mmCIF file of C-alpha atoms in Angstrom:
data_model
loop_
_atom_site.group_PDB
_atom_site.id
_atom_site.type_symbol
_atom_site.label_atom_id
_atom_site.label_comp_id
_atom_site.label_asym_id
_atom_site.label_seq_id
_atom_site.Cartn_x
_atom_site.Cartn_y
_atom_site.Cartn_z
ATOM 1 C CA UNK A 190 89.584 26.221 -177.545
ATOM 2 C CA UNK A 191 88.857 24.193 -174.332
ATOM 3 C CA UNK A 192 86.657 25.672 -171.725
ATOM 4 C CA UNK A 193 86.385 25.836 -167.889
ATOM 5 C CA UNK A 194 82.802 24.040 -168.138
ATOM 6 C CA UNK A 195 84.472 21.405 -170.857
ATOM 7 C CA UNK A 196 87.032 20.470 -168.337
ATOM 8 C CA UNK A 197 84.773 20.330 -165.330
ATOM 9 C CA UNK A 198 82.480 18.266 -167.606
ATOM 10 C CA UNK A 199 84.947 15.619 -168.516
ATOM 11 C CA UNK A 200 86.135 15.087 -164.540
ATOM 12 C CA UNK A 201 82.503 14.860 -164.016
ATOM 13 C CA UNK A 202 82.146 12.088 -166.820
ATOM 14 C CA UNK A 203 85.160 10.542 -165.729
ATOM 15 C CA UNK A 204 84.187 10.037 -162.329
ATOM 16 C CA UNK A 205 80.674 8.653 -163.377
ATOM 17 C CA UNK A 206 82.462 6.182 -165.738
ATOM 18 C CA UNK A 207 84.655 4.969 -162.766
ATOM 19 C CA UNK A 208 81.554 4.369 -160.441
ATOM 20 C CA UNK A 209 80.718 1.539 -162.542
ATOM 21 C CA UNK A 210 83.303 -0.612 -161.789
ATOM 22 C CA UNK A 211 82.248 -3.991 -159.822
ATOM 23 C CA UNK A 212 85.758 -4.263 -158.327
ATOM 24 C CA UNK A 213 86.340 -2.163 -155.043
ATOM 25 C CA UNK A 214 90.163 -1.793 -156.221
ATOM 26 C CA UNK A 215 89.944 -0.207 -159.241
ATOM 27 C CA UNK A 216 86.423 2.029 -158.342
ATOM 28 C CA UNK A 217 89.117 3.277 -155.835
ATOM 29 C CA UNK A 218 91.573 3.980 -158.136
ATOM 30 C CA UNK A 219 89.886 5.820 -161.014
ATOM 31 C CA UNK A 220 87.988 8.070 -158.753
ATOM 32 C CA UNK A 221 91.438 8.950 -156.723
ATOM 33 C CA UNK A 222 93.818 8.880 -160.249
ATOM 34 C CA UNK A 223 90.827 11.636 -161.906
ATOM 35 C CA UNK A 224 90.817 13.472 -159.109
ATOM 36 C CA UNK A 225 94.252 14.194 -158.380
ATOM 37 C CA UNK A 226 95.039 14.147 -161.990
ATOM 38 C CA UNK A 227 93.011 17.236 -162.765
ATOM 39 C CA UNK A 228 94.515 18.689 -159.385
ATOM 40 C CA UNK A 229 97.942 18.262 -160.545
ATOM 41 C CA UNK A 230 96.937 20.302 -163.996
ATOM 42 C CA UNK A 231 94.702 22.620 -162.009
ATOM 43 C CA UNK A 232 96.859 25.565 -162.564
ATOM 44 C CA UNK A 233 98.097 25.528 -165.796
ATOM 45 C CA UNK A 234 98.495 29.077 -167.636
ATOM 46 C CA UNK A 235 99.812 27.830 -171.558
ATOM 47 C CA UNK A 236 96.408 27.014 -173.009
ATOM 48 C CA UNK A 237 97.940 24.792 -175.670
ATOM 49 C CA UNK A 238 99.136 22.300 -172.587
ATOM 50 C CA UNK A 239 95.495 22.466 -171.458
ATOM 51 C CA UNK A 240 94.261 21.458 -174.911
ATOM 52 C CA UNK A 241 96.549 18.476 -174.414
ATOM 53 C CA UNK A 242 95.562 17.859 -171.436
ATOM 54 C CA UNK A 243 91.865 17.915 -172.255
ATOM 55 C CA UNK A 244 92.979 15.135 -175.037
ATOM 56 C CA UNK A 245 94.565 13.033 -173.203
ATOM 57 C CA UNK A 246 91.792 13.487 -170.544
ATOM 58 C CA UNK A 247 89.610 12.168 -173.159
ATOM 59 C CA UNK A 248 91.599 9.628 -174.491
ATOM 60 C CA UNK A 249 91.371 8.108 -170.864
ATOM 61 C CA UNK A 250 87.702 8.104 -171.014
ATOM 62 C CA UNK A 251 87.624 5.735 -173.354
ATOM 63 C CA UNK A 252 89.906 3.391 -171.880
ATOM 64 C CA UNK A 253 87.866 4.040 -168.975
ATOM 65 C CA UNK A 254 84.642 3.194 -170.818
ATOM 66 C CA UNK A 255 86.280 0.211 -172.180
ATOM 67 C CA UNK A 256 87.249 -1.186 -169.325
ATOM 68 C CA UNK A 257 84.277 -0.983 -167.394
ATOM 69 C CA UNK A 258 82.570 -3.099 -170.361
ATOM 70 C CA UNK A 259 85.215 -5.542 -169.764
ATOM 71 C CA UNK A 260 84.882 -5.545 -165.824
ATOM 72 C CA UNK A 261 81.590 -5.997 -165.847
ATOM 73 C CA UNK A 262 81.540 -9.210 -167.781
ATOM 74 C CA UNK A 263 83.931 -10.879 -164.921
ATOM 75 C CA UNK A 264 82.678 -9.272 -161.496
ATOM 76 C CA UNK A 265 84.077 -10.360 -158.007
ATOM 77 C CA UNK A 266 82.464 -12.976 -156.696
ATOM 78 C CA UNK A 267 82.318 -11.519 -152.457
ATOM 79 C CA UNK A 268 82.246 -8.387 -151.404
ATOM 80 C CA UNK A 269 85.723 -6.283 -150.436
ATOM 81 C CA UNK A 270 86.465 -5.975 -147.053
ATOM 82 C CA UNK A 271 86.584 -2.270 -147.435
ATOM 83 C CA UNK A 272 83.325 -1.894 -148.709
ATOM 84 C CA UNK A 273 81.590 -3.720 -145.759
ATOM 85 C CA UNK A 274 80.377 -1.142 -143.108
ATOM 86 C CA UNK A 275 81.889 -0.827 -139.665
ATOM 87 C CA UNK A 276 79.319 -2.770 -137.284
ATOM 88 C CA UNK B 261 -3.006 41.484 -160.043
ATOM 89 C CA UNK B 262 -2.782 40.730 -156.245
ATOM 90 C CA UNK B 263 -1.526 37.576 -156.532
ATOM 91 C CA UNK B 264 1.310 38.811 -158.764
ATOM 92 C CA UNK B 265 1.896 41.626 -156.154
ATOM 93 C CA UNK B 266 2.242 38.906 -153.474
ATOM 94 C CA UNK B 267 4.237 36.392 -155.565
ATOM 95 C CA UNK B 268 7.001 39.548 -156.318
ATOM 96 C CA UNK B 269 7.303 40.389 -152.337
ATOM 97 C CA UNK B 270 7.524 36.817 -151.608
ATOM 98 C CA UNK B 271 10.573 36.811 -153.762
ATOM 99 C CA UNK B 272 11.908 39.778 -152.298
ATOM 100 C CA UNK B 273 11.504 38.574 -149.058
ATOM 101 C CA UNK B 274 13.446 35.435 -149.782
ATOM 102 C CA UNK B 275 16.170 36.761 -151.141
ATOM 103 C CA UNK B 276 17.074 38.904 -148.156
ATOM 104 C CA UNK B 277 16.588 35.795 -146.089
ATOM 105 C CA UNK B 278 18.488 34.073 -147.752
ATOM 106 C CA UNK B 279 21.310 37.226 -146.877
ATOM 107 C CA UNK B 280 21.075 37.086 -143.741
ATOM 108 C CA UNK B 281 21.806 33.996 -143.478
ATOM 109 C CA UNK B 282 24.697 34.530 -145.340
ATOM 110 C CA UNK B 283 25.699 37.180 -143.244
ATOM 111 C CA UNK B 284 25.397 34.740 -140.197
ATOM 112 C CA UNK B 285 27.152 32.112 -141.746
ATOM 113 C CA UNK B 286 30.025 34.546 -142.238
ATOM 114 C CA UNK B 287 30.039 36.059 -138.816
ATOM 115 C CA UNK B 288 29.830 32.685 -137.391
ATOM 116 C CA UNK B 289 32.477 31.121 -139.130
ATOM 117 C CA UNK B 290 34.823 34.607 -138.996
ATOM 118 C CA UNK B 291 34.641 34.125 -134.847
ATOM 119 C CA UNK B 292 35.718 30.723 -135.409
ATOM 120 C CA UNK B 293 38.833 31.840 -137.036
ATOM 121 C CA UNK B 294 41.064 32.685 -134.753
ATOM 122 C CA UNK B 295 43.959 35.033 -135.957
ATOM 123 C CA UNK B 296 47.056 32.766 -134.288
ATOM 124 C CA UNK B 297 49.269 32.280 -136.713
ATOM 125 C CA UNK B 298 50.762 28.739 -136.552
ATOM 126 C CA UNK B 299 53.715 29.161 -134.744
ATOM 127 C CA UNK B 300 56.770 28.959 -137.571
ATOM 128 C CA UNK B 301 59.568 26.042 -136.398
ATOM 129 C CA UNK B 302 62.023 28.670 -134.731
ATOM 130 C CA UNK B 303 65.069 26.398 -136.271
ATOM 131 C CA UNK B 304 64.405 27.431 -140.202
ATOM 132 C CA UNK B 305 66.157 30.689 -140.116
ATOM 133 C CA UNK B 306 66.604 31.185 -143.727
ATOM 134 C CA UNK B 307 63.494 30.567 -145.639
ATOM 135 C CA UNK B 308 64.512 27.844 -147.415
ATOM 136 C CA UNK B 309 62.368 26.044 -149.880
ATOM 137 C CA UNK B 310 64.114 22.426 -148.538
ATOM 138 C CA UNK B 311 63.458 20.306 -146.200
ATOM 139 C CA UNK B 312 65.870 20.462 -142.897
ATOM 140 C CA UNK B 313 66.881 16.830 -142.987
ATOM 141 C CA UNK B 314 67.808 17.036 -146.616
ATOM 142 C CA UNK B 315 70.142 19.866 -145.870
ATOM 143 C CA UNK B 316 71.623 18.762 -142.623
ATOM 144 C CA UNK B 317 72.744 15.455 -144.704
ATOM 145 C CA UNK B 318 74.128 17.807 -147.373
ATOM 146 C CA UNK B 319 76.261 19.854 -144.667
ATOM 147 C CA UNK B 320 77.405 16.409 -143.216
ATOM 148 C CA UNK B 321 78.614 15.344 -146.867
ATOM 149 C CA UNK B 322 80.246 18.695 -147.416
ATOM 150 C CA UNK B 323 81.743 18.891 -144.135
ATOM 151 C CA UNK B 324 83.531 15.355 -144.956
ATOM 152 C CA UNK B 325 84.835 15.905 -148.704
ATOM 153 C CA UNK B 326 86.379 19.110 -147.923
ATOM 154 C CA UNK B 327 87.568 18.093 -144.363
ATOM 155 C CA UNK B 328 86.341 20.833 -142.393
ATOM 156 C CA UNK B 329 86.520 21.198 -138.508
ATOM 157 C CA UNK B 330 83.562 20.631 -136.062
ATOM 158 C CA UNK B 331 83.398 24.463 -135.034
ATOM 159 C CA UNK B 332 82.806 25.547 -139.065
ATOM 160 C CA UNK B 333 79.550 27.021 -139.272
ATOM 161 C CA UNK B 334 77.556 25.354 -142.831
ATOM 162 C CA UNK B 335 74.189 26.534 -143.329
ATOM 163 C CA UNK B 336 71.763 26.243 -146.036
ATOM 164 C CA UNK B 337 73.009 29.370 -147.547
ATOM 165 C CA UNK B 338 76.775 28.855 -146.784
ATOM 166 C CA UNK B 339 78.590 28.925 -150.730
ATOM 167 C CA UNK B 340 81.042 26.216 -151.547
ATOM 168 C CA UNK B 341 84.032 28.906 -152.599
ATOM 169 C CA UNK B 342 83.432 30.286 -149.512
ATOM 170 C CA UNK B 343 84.673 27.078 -147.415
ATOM 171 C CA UNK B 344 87.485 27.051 -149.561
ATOM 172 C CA UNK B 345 86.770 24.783 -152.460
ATOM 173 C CA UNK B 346 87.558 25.179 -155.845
ATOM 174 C CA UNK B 347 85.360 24.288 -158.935
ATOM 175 C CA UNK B 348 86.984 20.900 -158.672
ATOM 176 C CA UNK B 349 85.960 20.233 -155.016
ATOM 177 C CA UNK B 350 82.325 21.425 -156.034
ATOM 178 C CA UNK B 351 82.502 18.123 -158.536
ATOM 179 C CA UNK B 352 83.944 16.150 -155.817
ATOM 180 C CA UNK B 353 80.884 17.583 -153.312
ATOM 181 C CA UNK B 354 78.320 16.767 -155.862
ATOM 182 C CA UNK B 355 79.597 13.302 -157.022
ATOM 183 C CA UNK B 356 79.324 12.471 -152.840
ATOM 184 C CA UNK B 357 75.847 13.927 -152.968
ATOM 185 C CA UNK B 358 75.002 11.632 -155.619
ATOM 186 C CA UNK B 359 76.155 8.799 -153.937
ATOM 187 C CA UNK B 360 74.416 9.563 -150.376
ATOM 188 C CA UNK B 361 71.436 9.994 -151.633
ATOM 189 C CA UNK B 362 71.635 7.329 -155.391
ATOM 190 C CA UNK B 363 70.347 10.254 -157.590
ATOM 191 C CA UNK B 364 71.756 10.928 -160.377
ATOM 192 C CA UNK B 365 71.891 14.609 -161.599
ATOM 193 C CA UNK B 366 72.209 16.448 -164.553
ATOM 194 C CA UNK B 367 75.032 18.008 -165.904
ATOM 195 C CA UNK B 368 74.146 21.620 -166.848
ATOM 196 C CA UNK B 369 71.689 21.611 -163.281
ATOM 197 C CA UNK B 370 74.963 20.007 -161.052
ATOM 198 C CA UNK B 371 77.079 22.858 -162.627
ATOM 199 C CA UNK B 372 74.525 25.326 -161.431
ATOM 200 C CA UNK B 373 74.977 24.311 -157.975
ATOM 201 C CA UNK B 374 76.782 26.936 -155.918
ATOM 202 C CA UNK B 375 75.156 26.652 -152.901
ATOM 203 C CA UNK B 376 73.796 24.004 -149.857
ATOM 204 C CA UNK B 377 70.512 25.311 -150.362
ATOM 205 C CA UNK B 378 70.670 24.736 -154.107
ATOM 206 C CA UNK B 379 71.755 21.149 -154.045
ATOM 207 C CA UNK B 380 69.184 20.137 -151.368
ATOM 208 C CA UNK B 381 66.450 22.048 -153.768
ATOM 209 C CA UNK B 382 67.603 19.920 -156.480
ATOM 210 C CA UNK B 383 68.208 16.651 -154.893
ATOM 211 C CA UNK B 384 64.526 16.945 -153.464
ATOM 212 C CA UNK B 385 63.376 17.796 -157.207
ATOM 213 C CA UNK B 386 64.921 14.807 -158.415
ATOM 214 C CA UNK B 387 63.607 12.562 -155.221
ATOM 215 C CA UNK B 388 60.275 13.442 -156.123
ATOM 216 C CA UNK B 389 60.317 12.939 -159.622
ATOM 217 C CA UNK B 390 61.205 9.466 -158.581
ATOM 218 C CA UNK B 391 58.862 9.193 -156.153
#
């Protein structure tokens, strides 16, 4: 049995996890892929699709978690161009 | 016998000295007070336990996730369903707040927020307790 408040917690832990990232590229990415992800699944009535959704939601987490671990051990070395402000 | 007579109207008699100077103290200081109010900023409308800045920065963040147009009205006690966003775009809203102001919030008090006025209250809670 998966929840509204579950599901709005694991976007929320999802996006968290992707804020870590070093690397403008794929900060970008995971914020945009969770985001549109949960969009596309927004209206789903069957609750046993939700359940797998909520799995593979979490499954992605811990890549996500992963990843960041591994990121962080090799960050960029300048700044992206995107991320400098508009002077 | 005289003496004590004396010494017990000597008391009595400071005591009500000492009243009416009280009472003059308390007239004095009662036509110092004045009874102006001080005059309430006529821009806080809603009585709103935030501080204006703090909320005008949340409207700004709002009015950018969810794209809204110049003319939209958001005020402190504007709900985020009613600009059109889902429980989704409230995450979205929030995760921006976070980032404009580098807080980071809780999740059962972030899924409490429903309204500006809420998540100015609770960034300025959070501000504080950094502070």
């Amino acid at each position: 049995m998966v929840d509204k408040g579950q599901v709005i917690s694991l976007c929320r832990f999802l996006l968290r996890a992707g804020r870590q990232y070093p690397d403008y590229n794929i900060r970008e990415y995971a914020k945009r892929r969770t985001l549109d992800g949960f969009r596309m699944n927004k209206n789903l009535t069957d609750h046993s699709k939700v359940v797998d959704a909520y799995v593979e939601g979490k499954k992605q987490l811990e890549v996500v978690e992963r990843l960041v671990k591994v990121y962080l051990a090799y960050p960029p070395k300048t700044k992206n161009i995107m991320e400098l402000k508009l002077q | 016998m005289a003496s004590m007579a004396a010494a017990s109207t000597s008391l009595q008699a400071r005591p009500r000295q000492m009243v009416t100077a009280v009472k003059c103290f308390s007239q004095g200081s009662r036509s110092n007070l004045s009874f102006t109010l001080r005059p309430l900023p006529t821009r806080l409308s809603v009585s709103c336990a935030a501080k204006p800045e703090t909320v005008d920065k949340v409207c700004e963040v709002v009015k950018k996730q969810l794209s809204l147009k110049e003319g939209d009205q958001v005020t402190a006690a504007t709900k985020f369903a009613e600009l059109g966003a889902d429980s989704l775009d409230t995450v979205e809203i929030v995760m921006g707040l976070e980032e404009a102001f580098d807080i980071e919030m809780e999740e059962d008090k972030a899924q409490a927020i429903e309204t500006v006025e809420e998540a100015a209250e609770l960034i300025e809670e959070i501000l504080k307790a950094k502070a």
